[in-house]
PDB file of C-alpha atoms in Angstrom:
ATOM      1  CA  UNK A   1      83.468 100.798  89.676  1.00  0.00           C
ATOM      2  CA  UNK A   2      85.712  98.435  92.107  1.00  0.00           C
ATOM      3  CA  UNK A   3      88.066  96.269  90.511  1.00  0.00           C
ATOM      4  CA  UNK A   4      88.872  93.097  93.054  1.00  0.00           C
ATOM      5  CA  UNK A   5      91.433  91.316  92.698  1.00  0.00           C
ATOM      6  CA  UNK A   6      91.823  87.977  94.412  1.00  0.00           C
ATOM      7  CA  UNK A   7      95.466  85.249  95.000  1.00  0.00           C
ATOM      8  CA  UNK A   8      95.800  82.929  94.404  1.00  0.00           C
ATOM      9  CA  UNK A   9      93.608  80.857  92.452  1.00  0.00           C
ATOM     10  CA  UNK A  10      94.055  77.598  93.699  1.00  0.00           C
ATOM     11  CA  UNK A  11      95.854  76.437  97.323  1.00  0.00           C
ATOM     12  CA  UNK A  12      96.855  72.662  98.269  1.00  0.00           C
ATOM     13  CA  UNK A  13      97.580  72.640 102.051  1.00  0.00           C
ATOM     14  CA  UNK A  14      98.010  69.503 104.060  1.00  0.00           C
ATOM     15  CA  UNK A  15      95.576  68.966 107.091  1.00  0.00           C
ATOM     16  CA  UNK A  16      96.925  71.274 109.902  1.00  0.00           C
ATOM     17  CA  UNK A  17      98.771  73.901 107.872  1.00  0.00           C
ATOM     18  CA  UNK A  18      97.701  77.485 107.776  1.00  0.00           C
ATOM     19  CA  UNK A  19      96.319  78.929 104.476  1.00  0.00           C
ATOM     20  CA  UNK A  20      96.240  82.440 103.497  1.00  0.00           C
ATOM     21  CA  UNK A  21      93.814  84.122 100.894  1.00  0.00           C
ATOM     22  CA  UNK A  22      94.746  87.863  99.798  1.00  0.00           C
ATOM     23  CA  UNK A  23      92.651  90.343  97.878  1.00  0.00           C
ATOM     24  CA  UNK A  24      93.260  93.688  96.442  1.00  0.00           C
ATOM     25  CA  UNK A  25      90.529  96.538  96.221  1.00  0.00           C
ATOM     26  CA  UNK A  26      90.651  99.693  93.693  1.00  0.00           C
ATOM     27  CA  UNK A  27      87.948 101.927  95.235  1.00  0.00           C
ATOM     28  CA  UNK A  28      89.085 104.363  98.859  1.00  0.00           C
ATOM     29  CA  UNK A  29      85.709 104.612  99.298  1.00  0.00           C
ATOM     30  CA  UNK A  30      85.205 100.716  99.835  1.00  0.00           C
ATOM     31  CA  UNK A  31      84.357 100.296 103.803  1.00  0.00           C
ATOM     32  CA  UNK A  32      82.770  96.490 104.519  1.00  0.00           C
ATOM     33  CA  UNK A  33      84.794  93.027 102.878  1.00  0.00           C
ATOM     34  CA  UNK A  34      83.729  90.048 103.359  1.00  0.00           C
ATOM     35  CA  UNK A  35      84.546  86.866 103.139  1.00  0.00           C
ATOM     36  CA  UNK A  36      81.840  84.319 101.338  1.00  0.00           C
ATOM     37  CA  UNK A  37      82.866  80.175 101.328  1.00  0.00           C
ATOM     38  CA  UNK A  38      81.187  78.113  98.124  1.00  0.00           C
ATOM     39  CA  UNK A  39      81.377  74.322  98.888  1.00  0.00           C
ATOM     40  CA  UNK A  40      81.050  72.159  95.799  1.00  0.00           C
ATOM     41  CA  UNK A  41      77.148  72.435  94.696  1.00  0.00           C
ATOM     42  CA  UNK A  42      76.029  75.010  97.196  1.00  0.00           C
ATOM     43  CA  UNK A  43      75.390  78.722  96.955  1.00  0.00           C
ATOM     44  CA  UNK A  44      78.021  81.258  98.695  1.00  0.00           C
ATOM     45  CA  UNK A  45      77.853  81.802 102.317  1.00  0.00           C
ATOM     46  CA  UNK A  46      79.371  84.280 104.360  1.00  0.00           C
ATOM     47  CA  UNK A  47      81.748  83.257 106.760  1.00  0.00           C
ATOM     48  CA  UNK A  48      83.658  86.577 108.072  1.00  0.00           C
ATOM     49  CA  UNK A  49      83.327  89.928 107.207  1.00  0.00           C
ATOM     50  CA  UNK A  50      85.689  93.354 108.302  1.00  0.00           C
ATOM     51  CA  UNK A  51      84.938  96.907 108.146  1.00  0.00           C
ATOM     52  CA  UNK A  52      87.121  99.791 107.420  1.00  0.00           C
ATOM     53  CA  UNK A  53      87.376 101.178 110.870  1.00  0.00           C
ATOM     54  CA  UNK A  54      89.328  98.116 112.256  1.00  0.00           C
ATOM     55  CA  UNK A  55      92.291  96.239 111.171  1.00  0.00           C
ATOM     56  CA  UNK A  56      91.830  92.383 112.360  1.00  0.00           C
ATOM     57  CA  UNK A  57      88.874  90.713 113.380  1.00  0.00           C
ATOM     58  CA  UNK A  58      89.245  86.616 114.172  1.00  0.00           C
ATOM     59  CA  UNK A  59      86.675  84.201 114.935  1.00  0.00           C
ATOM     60  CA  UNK A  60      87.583  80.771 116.097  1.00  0.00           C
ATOM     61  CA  UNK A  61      90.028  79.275 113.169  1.00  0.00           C
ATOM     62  CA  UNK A  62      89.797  81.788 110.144  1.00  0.00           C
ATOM     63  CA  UNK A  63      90.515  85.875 110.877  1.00  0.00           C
ATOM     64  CA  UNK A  64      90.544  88.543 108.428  1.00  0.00           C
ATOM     65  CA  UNK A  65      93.076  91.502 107.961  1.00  0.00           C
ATOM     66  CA  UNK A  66      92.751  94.956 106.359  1.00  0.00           C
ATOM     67  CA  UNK A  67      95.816  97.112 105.151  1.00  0.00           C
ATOM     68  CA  UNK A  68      93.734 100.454 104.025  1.00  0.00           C
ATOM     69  CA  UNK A  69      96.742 102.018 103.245  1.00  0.00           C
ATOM     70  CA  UNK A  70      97.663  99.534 100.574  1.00  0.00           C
ATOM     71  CA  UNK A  71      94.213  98.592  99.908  1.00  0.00           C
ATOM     72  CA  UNK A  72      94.519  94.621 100.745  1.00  0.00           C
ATOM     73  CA  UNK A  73      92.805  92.483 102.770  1.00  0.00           C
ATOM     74  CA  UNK A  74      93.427  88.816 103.573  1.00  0.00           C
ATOM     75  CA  UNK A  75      91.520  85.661 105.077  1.00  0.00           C
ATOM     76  CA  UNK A  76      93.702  83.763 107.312  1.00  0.00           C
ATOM     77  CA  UNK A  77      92.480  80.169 108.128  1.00  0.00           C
ATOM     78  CA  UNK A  78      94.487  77.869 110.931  1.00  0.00           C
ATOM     79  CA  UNK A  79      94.981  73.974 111.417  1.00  0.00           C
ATOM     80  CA  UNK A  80      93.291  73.466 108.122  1.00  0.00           C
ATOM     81  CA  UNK A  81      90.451  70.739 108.117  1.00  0.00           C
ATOM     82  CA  UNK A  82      89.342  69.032 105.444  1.00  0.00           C
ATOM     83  CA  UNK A  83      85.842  70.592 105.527  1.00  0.00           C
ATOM     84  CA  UNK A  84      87.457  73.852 104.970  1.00  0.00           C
ATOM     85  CA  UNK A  85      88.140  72.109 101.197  1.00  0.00           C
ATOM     86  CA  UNK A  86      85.590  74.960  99.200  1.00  0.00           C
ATOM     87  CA  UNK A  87      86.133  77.475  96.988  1.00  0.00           C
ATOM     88  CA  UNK A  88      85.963  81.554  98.961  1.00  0.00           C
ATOM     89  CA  UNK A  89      85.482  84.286  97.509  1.00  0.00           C
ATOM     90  CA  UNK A  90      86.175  87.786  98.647  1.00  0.00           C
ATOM     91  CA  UNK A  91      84.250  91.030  98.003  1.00  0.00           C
ATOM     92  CA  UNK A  92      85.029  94.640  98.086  1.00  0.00           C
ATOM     93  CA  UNK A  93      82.764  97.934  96.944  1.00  0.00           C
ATOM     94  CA  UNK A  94      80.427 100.134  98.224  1.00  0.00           C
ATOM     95  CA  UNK A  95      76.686  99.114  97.392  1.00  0.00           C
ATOM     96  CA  UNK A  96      76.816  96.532  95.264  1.00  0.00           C
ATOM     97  CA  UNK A  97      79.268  93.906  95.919  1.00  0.00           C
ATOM     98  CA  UNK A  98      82.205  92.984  93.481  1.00  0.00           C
ATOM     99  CA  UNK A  99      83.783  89.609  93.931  1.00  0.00           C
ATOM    100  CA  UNK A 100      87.216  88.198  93.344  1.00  0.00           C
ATOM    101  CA  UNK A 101      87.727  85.458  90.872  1.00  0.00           C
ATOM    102  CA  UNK A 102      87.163  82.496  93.792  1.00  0.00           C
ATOM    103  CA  UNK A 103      90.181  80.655  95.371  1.00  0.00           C
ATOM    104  CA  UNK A 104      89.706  76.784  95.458  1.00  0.00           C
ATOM    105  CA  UNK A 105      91.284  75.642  98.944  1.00  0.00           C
ATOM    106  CA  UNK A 106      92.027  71.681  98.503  1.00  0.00           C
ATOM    107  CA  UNK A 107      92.778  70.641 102.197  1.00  0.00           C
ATOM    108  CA  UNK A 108      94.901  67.025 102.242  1.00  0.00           C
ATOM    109  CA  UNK A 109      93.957  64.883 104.841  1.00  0.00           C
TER     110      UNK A 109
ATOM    111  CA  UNK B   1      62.931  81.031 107.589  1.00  0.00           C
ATOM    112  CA  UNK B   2      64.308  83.795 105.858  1.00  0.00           C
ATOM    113  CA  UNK B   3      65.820  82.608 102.269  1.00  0.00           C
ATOM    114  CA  UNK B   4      66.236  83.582  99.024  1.00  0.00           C
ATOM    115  CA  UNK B   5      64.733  81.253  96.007  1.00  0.00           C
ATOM    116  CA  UNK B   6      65.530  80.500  92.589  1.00  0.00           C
ATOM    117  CA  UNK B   7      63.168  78.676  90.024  1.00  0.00           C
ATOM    118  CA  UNK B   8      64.369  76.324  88.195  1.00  0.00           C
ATOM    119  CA  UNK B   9      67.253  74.743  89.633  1.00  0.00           C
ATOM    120  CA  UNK B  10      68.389  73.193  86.578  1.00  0.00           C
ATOM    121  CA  UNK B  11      67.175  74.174  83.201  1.00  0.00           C
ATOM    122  CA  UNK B  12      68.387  72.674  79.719  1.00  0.00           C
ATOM    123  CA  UNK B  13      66.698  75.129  76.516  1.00  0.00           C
ATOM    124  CA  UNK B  14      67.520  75.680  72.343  1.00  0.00           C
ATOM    125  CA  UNK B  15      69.024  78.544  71.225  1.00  0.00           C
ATOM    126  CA  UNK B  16      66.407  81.165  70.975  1.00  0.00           C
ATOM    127  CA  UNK B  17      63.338  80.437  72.960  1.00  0.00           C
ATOM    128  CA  UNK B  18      62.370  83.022  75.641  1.00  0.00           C
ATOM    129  CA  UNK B  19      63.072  82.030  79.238  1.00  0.00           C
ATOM    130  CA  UNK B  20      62.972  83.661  82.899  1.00  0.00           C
ATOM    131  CA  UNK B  21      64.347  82.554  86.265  1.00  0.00           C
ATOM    132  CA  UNK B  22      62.635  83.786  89.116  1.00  0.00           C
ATOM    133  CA  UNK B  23      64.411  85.200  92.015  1.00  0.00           C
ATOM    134  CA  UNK B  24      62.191  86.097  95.184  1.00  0.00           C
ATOM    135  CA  UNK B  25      62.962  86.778  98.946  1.00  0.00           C
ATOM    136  CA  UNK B  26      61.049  87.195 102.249  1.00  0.00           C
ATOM    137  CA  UNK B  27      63.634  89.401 104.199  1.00  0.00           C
ATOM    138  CA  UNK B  28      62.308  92.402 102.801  1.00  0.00           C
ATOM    139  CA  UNK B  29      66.150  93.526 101.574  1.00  0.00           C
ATOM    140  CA  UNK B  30      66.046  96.628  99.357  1.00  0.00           C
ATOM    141  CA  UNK B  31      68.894  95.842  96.811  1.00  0.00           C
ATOM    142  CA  UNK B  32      68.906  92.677  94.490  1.00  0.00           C
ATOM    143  CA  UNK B  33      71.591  91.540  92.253  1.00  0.00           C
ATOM    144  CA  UNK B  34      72.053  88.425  89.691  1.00  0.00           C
ATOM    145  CA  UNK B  35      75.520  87.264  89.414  1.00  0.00           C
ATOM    146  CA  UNK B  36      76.818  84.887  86.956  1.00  0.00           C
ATOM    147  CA  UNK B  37      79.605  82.148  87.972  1.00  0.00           C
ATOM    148  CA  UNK B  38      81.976  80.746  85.266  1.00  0.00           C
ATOM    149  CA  UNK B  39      84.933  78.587  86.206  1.00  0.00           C
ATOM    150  CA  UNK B  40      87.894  81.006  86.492  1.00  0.00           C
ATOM    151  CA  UNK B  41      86.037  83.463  86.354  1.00  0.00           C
ATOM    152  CA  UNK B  42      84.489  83.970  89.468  1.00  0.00           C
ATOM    153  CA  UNK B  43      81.140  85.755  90.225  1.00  0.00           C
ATOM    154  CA  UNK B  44      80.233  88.245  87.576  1.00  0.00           C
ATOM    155  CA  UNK B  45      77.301  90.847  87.929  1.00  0.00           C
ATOM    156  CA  UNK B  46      74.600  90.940  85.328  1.00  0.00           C
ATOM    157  CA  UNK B  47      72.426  93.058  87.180  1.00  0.00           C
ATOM    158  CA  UNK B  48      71.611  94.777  89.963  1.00  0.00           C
ATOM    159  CA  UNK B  49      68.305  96.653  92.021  1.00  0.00           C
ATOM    160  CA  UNK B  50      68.569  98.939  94.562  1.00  0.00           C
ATOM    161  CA  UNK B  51      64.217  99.247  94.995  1.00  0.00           C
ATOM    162  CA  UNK B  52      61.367  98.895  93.430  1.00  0.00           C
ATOM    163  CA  UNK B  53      61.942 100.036  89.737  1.00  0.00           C
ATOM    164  CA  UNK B  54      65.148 100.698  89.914  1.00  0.00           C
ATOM    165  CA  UNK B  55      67.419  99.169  88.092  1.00  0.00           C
ATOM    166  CA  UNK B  56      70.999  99.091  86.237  1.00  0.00           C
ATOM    167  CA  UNK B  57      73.357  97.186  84.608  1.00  0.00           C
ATOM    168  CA  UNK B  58      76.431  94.948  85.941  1.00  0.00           C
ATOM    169  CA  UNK B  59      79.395  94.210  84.379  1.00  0.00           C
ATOM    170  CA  UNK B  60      77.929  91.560  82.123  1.00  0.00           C
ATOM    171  CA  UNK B  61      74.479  92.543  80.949  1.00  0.00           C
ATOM    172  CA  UNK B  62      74.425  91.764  77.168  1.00  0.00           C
ATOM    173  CA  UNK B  63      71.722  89.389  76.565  1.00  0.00           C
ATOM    174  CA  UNK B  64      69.789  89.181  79.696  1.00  0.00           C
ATOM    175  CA  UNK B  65      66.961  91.599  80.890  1.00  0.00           C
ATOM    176  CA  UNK B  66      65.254  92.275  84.577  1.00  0.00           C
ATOM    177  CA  UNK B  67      62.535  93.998  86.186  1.00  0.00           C
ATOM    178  CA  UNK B  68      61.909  94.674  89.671  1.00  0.00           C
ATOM    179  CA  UNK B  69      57.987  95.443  90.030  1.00  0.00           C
ATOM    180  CA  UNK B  70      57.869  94.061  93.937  1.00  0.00           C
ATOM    181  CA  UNK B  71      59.912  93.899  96.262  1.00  0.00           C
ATOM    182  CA  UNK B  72      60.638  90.395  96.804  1.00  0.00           C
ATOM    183  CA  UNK B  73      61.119  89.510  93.286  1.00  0.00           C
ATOM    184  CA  UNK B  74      63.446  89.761  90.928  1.00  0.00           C
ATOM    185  CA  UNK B  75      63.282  87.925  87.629  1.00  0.00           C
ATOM    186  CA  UNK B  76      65.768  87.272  85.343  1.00  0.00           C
ATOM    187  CA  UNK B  77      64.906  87.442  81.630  1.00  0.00           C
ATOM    188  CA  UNK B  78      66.998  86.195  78.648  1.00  0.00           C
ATOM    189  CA  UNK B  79      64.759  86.754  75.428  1.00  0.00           C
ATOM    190  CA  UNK B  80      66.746  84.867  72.836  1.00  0.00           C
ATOM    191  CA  UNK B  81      69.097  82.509  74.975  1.00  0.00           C
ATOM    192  CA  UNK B  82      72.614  81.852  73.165  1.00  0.00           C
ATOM    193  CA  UNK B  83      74.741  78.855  73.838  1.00  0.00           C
ATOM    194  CA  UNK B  84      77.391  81.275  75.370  1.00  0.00           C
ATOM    195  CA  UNK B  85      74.798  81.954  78.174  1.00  0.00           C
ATOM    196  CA  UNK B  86      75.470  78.341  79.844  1.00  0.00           C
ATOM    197  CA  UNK B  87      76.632  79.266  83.263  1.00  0.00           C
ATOM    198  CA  UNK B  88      75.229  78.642  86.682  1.00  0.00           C
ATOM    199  CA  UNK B  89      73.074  81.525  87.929  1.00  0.00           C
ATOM    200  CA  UNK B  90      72.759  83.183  90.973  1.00  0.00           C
ATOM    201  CA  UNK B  91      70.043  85.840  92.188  1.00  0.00           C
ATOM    202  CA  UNK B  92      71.462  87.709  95.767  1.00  0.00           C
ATOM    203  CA  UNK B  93      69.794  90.122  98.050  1.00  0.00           C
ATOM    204  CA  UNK B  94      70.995  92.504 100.675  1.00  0.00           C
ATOM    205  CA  UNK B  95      69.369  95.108 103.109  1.00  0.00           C
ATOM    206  CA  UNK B  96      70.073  98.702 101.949  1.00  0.00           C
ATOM    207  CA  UNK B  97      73.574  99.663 103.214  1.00  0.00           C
ATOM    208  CA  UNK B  98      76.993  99.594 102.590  1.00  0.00           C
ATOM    209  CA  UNK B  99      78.140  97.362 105.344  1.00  0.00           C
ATOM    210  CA  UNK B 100      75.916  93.999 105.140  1.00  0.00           C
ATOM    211  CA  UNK B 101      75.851  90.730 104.118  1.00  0.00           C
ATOM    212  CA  UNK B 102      75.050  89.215 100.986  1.00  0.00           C
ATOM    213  CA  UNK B 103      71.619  86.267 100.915  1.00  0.00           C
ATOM    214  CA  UNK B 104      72.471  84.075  97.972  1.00  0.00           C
ATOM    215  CA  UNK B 105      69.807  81.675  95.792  1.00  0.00           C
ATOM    216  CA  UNK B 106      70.614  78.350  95.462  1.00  0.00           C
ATOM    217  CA  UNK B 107      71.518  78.531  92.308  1.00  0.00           C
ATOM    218  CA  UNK B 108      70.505  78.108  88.497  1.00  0.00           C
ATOM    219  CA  UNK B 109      72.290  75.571  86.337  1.00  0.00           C
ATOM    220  CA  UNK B 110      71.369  76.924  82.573  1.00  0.00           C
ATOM    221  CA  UNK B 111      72.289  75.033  79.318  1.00  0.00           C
ATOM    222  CA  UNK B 112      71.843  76.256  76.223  1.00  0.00           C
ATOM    223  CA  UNK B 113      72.204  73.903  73.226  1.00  0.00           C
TER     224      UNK B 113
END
């Protein structure tokens, strides 16, 4: 099955700065990754997803990035908030999805 | 509003005694999965449903049981609960594809003592 692979764990930003979430994927056949944000007591929640026919997609602050070739994809959030504080996830595979390990984001205000 | 829901939110059982968390949803997805979320260790599949009686095993399954007889619902059975099983649940659905978003529960806080 897909093996994910998600870096790194944590990330401490200060309010403003970029952050950058990368995640690895085993499986070619792999087309649709998504990005899912966890605040603290809620459930998942998708917040950007990419499919395998393009490389970049952006909406407002946060875009996502697909390398096929090297099998990575990243989430790319700009001027940090503090509300952005949550733990994300990524996900990779073909039917069922296969998460990362979670990255907390700890935004200083 | 469509939604997927989890019953109990919070459950605290002994070591041993039957219990199920139900899992149902109204958007009339085909595939159902119940993840597992430890810290560090991220979301973890138990088990997954791509229809109506069919079923198979995650990456974790050891201890729990399903069965997907409707539908909408998707119950998750552990038949002798093991303090090792304390974890917060959740139960996910998804149309049938490969390309579409993932409807999480709000979640099952289980403790086993």
């Amino acid at each position: 099955g897909e093996n994910v692979e998600q870096h790194p764990s944590t990330l401490s930003v200060q309010e403003g700065d970029s952050a950058v979430i990368k995640c690895t994927y085993s499986d070619s056949a792999s087309n649709y990754f998504p990005w899912y944000k966890q605040e603290l007591g809620k459930r998942p929640q998708l917040i950007i997803d990419i499919r395998s026919n393009v490389g970049e997609k952006k909406d407002q602050r946060i875009a996502v990035t697909l390398n096929k070739t090297a099998k990575h994809f990243s989430l790319h959030i700009t001027e940090t908030q503090p509300e952005d504080s949550a733990v994300y996830f990524c996900a990779g595979g073909s039917y069922i999805p296969t998460f990362g390990r979670g990255t907390s984001l700890i935004v200083h205000p | 509003e469509a939604q997927v829901t989890q019953n109990p939110r919070y459950l605290i059982t002994v070591t041993g005694k039957k219990l199920t968390v139900t899992c149902s949803q109204n958007m009339n997805h085909e595939y159902m999965s119940w993840y597992r979320q430890d810290p560090g260790l991220g979301l973890r599949q138990i088990y997954y449903s791509m229809n109506v009686e069919v079923t198979d095993k995650g990456d974790v399954p050891e201890g729990y049981k399903v069965s997907r007889k409707e539908k909408r619902n998707f119950p998750l059975i552990l038949e002798s609960p093991s303090p090792n099983q304390t974890s917060l649940y959740f139960c996910a659905s998804r149309q049938e594809g490969r390309r579409t978003e993932a409807f999480f529960g709000q979640g099952t806080r289980l403790t086993v003592v």
